[in-house]
Coordinates of C-alpha atoms in Angstrom, one line a residue:
M15 CA -15.8 4.3 -28.6
R16 CA -16.6 6.1 -25.5
S17 CA -18.3 4.4 -22.5
T18 CA -21.9 5.3 -21.9
V19 CA -21.4 4.8 -18.2
S20 CA -18.4 6.0 -16.2
P21 CA -16.4 3.6 -14.0
I22 CA -17.4 5.5 -10.9
G23 CA -21.0 5.4 -11.9
A24 CA -20.8 1.6 -12.6
L25 CA -19.2 1.0 -9.2
T26 CA -21.7 3.2 -7.4
Q27 CA -24.5 1.3 -9.0
G28 CA -22.8 -2.0 -8.2
V29 CA -22.5 -1.1 -4.5
L30 CA -26.2 -0.1 -4.5
D31 CA -27.1 -3.4 -6.1
V32 CA -25.4 -5.3 -3.3
I33 CA -27.1 -3.1 -0.7
R34 CA -30.5 -3.9 -2.3
A35 CA -29.8 -7.6 -2.1
P36 CA -28.8 -8.2 1.6
L37 CA -30.3 -11.7 1.7
M38 CA -28.2 -12.8 -1.3
L39 CA -25.0 -11.4 0.4
I40 CA -25.8 -13.2 3.7
G41 CA -26.8 -16.4 1.9
I42 CA -23.5 -16.5 -0.1
A43 CA -21.6 -15.8 3.1
I44 CA -23.3 -18.8 4.8
V45 CA -22.5 -21.0 1.8
T46 CA -18.9 -20.1 2.0
L47 CA -18.9 -21.2 5.7
L48 CA -20.6 -24.5 4.7
I49 CA -17.9 -25.0 2.0
A50 CA -15.2 -24.8 4.7
L51 CA -17.2 -26.8 7.3
P52 CA -16.1 -30.3 6.4
F53 CA -12.4 -29.3 6.4
A54 CA -12.9 -27.4 9.6
A55 CA -14.4 -30.5 11.2
V56 CA -11.3 -32.5 10.2
L57 CA -9.1 -29.9 11.8
Q58 CA -11.3 -29.7 14.9
S59 CA -11.0 -33.4 15.4
E60 CA -7.2 -33.2 15.3
L61 CA -7.2 -30.3 17.8
Q62 CA -9.6 -32.0 20.2
Q63 CA -7.5 -35.2 20.2
S64 CA -4.4 -33.2 21.0
L65 CA -6.1 -31.1 23.7
S66 CA -7.7 -34.1 25.4
V67 CA -4.4 -35.1 26.9
Q68 CA -3.6 -31.6 28.1
P69 CA -4.3 -30.2 31.6
P70 CA -7.6 -28.4 32.0
V71 CA -7.4 -24.7 31.0
S72 CA -9.0 -22.1 33.2
R73 CA -11.9 -20.2 31.6
A74 CA -10.3 -17.0 32.8
E75 CA -7.2 -17.7 30.8
T76 CA -6.9 -15.6 27.7
E77 CA -3.4 -16.5 26.5
I78 CA -2.7 -19.4 24.1
D79 CA -0.5 -22.2 25.5
A80 CA 2.6 -21.7 23.3
E81 CA 4.2 -24.9 24.5
W82 CA 1.2 -27.0 23.5
W83 CA 1.0 -25.3 20.1
M84 CA 4.7 -25.9 19.4
E85 CA 4.3 -29.5 20.3
F86 CA 1.1 -29.8 18.2
R87 CA 2.8 -28.4 15.2
E88 CA 5.8 -30.7 15.5
H89 CA 3.5 -33.7 15.0
A90 CA 0.8 -32.2 12.8
E91 CA 0.2 -33.5 9.3
G92 CA -2.2 -32.7 6.5
L93 CA -4.8 -29.9 7.3
A94 CA -3.6 -29.9 10.9
A95 CA -0.2 -28.6 9.8
T96 CA -1.9 -25.4 8.5
F97 CA -3.0 -24.5 12.1
T98 CA -0.2 -21.9 12.7
P99 CA -0.2 -18.5 14.4
A100 CA -0.8 -17.0 11.0
V101 CA -4.4 -18.2 11.0
L102 CA -5.3 -15.8 13.8
G103 CA -7.1 -12.6 13.0
F104 CA -5.4 -10.0 10.9
A105 CA -2.3 -12.2 10.8
A106 CA -4.2 -14.5 8.4
T107 CA -4.7 -11.6 6.0
L108 CA -1.1 -10.5 6.1
D109 CA 0.1 -14.1 5.6
G110 CA -2.2 -14.4 2.6
I111 CA -0.9 -11.2 1.1
S112 CA 2.7 -12.3 1.8
G113 CA 2.1 -15.7 0.2
V114 CA 0.6 -14.1 -3.0
L115 CA 3.5 -11.6 -3.3
G116 CA 6.2 -14.1 -2.6
G117 CA 4.7 -16.8 -4.8
R118 CA 4.8 -19.2 -1.9
A119 CA 3.7 -22.7 -2.7
L120 CA 0.4 -23.8 -1.2
P121 CA 0.4 -26.6 1.4
R122 CA -0.6 -29.8 -0.3
A123 CA -3.4 -30.2 2.2
V124 CA -5.3 -27.1 1.0
I125 CA -5.0 -27.9 -2.7
L126 CA -7.9 -30.3 -2.7
P127 CA -10.2 -27.9 -0.8
L128 CA -9.3 -25.1 -3.2
V129 CA -9.9 -27.3 -6.3
L130 CA -13.3 -28.5 -4.9
S131 CA -14.3 -24.9 -4.1
I132 CA -14.3 -24.1 -7.8
V133 CA -17.6 -25.9 -8.3
P134 CA -19.7 -24.0 -5.7
W135 CA -18.1 -20.7 -6.5
A136 CA -18.9 -21.2 -10.2
F137 CA -22.5 -21.8 -9.2
I138 CA -22.6 -18.8 -6.9
W139 CA -21.2 -16.4 -9.5
S140 CA -23.6 -17.6 -12.1
G141 CA -26.6 -17.0 -9.8
A142 CA -25.2 -13.6 -8.6
L143 CA -24.5 -12.3 -12.0
H144 CA -28.0 -13.3 -13.2
R145 CA -29.4 -11.4 -10.3
F146 CA -27.5 -8.3 -11.2
Q147 CA -28.4 -8.8 -14.9
Q148 CA -32.1 -8.8 -14.0
R149 CA -31.7 -5.8 -11.6
R150 CA -34.4 -7.3 -9.3
G151 CA -34.9 -10.1 -6.9
I152 CA -35.0 -13.5 -8.5
G153 CA -35.8 -15.6 -5.4
I154 CA -34.0 -18.8 -4.4
G155 CA -35.5 -20.8 -7.3
G156 CA -34.3 -18.2 -9.8
F157 CA -30.8 -18.2 -8.3
L158 CA -30.6 -22.0 -8.4
R159 CA -31.8 -22.2 -12.0
A160 CA -29.3 -19.5 -13.0
G161 CA -26.5 -21.3 -11.2
W162 CA -27.1 -24.5 -13.1
A163 CA -27.6 -22.7 -16.4
H164 CA -24.0 -21.4 -16.6
L165 CA -22.2 -23.9 -14.4
L166 CA -20.2 -25.7 -17.0
P167 CA -18.8 -22.7 -18.9
F168 CA -18.1 -21.0 -15.6
L169 CA -16.2 -24.1 -14.4
A170 CA -14.2 -24.1 -17.6
I171 CA -13.4 -20.3 -17.3
S172 CA -12.4 -20.7 -13.6
A173 CA -10.2 -23.7 -14.3
G174 CA -8.6 -22.0 -17.2
A175 CA -7.8 -18.9 -15.2
A176 CA -6.4 -21.0 -12.4
I177 CA -4.1 -22.9 -14.7
V178 CA -2.9 -19.7 -16.4
N179 CA -2.1 -18.2 -13.0
V180 CA -0.2 -21.3 -11.9
I181 CA 1.9 -21.1 -15.1
L182 CA 2.5 -17.4 -14.5
Y183 CA 3.8 -18.1 -11.0
L184 CA 6.0 -21.0 -12.2
T185 CA 7.5 -19.0 -15.0
V186 CA 7.2 -15.2 -15.0
H187 CA 7.2 -14.9 -11.2
R188 CA 10.3 -17.0 -10.8
L189 CA 12.0 -15.1 -13.7
L190 CA 11.2 -11.7 -12.3
F191 CA 12.1 -12.4 -8.7
G192 CA 15.0 -14.6 -9.5
P193 CA 17.6 -13.5 -12.1
V194 CA 15.8 -10.3 -13.1
H195 CA 15.5 -9.1 -9.5
G196 CA 19.1 -10.1 -8.7
A197 CA 20.5 -8.2 -11.7
L198 CA 18.5 -5.1 -11.1
V199 CA 19.3 -5.0 -7.4
A200 CA 23.0 -5.4 -8.2
M201 CA 22.7 -2.1 -10.0
T202 CA 21.3 -0.2 -7.1
S203 CA 23.2 1.5 -4.3
T204 CA 20.6 2.0 -1.6
E205 CA 18.0 0.0 0.1
R206 CA 15.3 2.4 -1.1
D207 CA 16.2 1.8 -4.7
A208 CA 16.2 -2.0 -4.1
F209 CA 12.8 -1.7 -2.5
L210 CA 11.5 0.4 -5.5
V211 CA 12.8 -2.3 -7.9
R212 CA 10.9 -5.0 -6.1
V213 CA 7.7 -2.8 -6.1
A214 CA 8.1 -2.3 -9.8
L215 CA 8.5 -6.0 -10.4
Y216 CA 5.4 -6.7 -8.3
L217 CA 3.4 -4.2 -10.4
I218 CA 4.5 -5.9 -13.6
F219 CA 3.7 -9.3 -12.4
F220 CA 0.3 -8.5 -10.9
A221 CA -0.7 -6.5 -14.0
L222 CA -0.5 -10.0 -15.7
V223 CA -2.5 -11.6 -12.9
A224 CA -5.1 -8.8 -13.1
A225 CA -5.4 -9.2 -16.8
V226 CA -6.2 -12.9 -16.3
S227 CA -8.8 -12.1 -13.7
L228 CA -10.4 -9.4 -15.8
I229 CA -10.6 -11.7 -18.9
A230 CA -12.3 -14.4 -16.7
D231 CA -14.6 -11.9 -15.2
Y232 CA -15.9 -10.4 -18.4
A233 CA -16.2 -13.9 -20.0
R234 CA -18.6 -14.8 -17.2
V235 CA -20.4 -11.5 -17.7
A236 CA -20.7 -12.2 -21.4
A237 CA -22.1 -15.6 -20.7
V238 CA -24.9 -14.3 -18.5
A239 CA -25.5 -11.4 -21.0
G240 CA -26.1 -14.1 -23.6
R241 CA -23.3 -13.0 -25.9
A242 CA -21.9 -16.5 -26.4
S243 CA -22.1 -20.0 -25.0
S244 CA -18.8 -21.8 -25.5
P245 CA -15.8 -21.0 -23.2
V246 CA -13.6 -20.1 -26.2
A247 CA -16.2 -17.7 -27.6
L248 CA -16.8 -16.2 -24.2
V249 CA -13.1 -15.5 -23.7
S250 CA -12.9 -14.0 -27.2
E251 CA -15.9 -11.8 -26.4
S252 CA -14.2 -10.7 -23.1
L253 CA -10.9 -9.9 -24.9
L254 CA -12.8 -7.8 -27.5
F255 CA -14.7 -5.9 -24.9
I256 CA -11.6 -5.2 -22.8
R257 CA -9.6 -4.0 -25.8
R258 CA -12.4 -1.6 -26.8
H259 CA -12.9 -0.2 -23.3
L260 CA -9.6 -0.7 -21.7
S261 CA -9.4 2.6 -19.8
A262 CA -12.9 2.1 -18.2
V263 CA -12.1 -1.5 -17.3
V264 CA -8.8 -0.6 -15.7
V265 CA -10.2 2.4 -13.8
L266 CA -13.0 0.3 -12.4
Y267 CA -10.6 -2.4 -11.4
V268 CA -8.3 0.1 -9.6
M269 CA -11.2 1.7 -7.8
T270 CA -12.5 -1.6 -6.6
G271 CA -9.0 -2.5 -5.5
A272 CA -8.9 0.7 -3.5
L273 CA -12.0 -0.4 -1.7
F274 CA -10.4 -3.7 -0.8
V275 CA -7.3 -1.9 0.6
I276 CA -9.5 0.5 2.7
A277 CA -11.4 -2.4 4.1
T278 CA -8.3 -4.3 4.9
V279 CA -6.5 -1.4 6.5
A280 CA -9.6 -0.6 8.6
Y281 CA -9.7 -4.3 9.8
G282 CA -6.0 -4.2 10.7
V283 CA -6.4 -0.9 12.6
L284 CA -9.3 -2.3 14.6
E285 CA -7.4 -5.4 15.6
I286 CA -3.9 -4.1 16.0
Y287 CA -4.7 -0.9 17.8
G288 CA -7.6 -2.3 19.7
G289 CA -5.3 -4.4 21.8
S290 CA -6.9 -6.2 24.7
Q291 CA -10.2 -4.3 24.1
V292 CA -10.7 -6.3 20.9
G293 CA -10.7 -9.9 21.9
G294 CA -12.9 -12.9 22.4
W295 CA -16.3 -12.6 20.6
R296 CA -15.5 -9.1 19.6
A297 CA -12.5 -10.2 17.6
V298 CA -14.5 -12.9 16.0
A299 CA -17.3 -10.5 15.1
I300 CA -14.8 -8.0 13.6
G301 CA -13.2 -10.8 11.6
Q302 CA -16.5 -12.0 10.2
A303 CA -17.6 -8.5 9.4
Y304 CA -14.4 -8.1 7.4
V305 CA -15.1 -11.3 5.5
L306 CA -18.7 -10.0 4.8
V307 CA -17.4 -6.6 3.6
R308 CA -14.8 -8.2 1.4
L309 CA -17.4 -10.4 -0.1
G310 CA -19.7 -7.4 -0.6
V311 CA -17.0 -5.5 -2.4
R312 CA -16.4 -8.5 -4.7
L313 CA -20.0 -8.8 -5.5
A314 CA -20.3 -5.0 -6.1
F315 CA -17.4 -5.3 -8.5
A316 CA -19.1 -8.1 -10.4
S317 CA -22.3 -6.0 -10.6
S318 CA -20.4 -3.0 -11.8
E319 CA -18.7 -5.1 -14.5
M320 CA -22.1 -6.3 -15.6
R321 CA -23.3 -2.7 -15.8
L322 CA -20.3 -1.5 -17.7
F323 CA -20.6 -4.4 -20.2
N324 CA -24.3 -4.0 -20.8
A325 CA -24.1 -0.2 -21.2
N326 CA -21.4 -0.4 -23.8
Q327 CA -23.0 -3.3 -25.7
T328 CA -26.3 -1.4 -25.8
A329 CA -24.5 1.7 -27.1
A330 CA -22.7 -0.4 -29.7
A331 CA -26.1 -1.8 -31.0
L332 CA -27.6 1.6 -31.5

């Protein structure tokens, strides 16, 4: 069965949907900051306590006191232990990518915040998808009602996807980048071949991670579209849709991934090559702009998935 809307058409409409809903984008960005605020307050308290015993710093000083930071890290525990040089600017993005690729275990201190964030994000995606389903403004009240309407199935879907991903990292990732990687690299004769082997293994593993993500995404879309109500039925509906329209689903996913890459590269270029010209409030502004663009791309992807799903379901009913 051929798709009645092309992936590029769905993505274009998804981007336009986000552009037409700037208040929703800004509102969700503010909510993400509020989610992190309690944990940031805990970290701020630790930092202030450590800085209170340090000599005053000149306002004209632009460099970070490396000695203080090393001493702080030696005694830091919990959330404070996550305050490393990797949290600054583009380094945070690179560190996140490195952690995902390498399957690095999360610090115990951030596990609780991540688990708790599942609830507000389930609420947010429910409201956002309902807004995209209606293709018009629904107001704050409509967003809140939509968020509550699908909260429980969205929580189940998000929790299930998280558990499956953890299992994949504990089993498949360790297998691929343990004995399989070692055996394949032993057969290579150059560093280039060894690098290509690692890239191939990354592609294999993240194809599985992408599959989990897509199944969860279209299960949420099916819930908002009213195709089913129970999490099991929603996942079944998602699997059926993906199987029937696999090429369109994959192409849409790859194109959206390309937008993420472009945004990330642009962010890195601005910060790395900007040098001393991009510092202070400018660096903060660029970082927040990147977060906003990244969120916008994710919302555009959700909208384009909704359009792809609806168009094909309508065609199937005719």
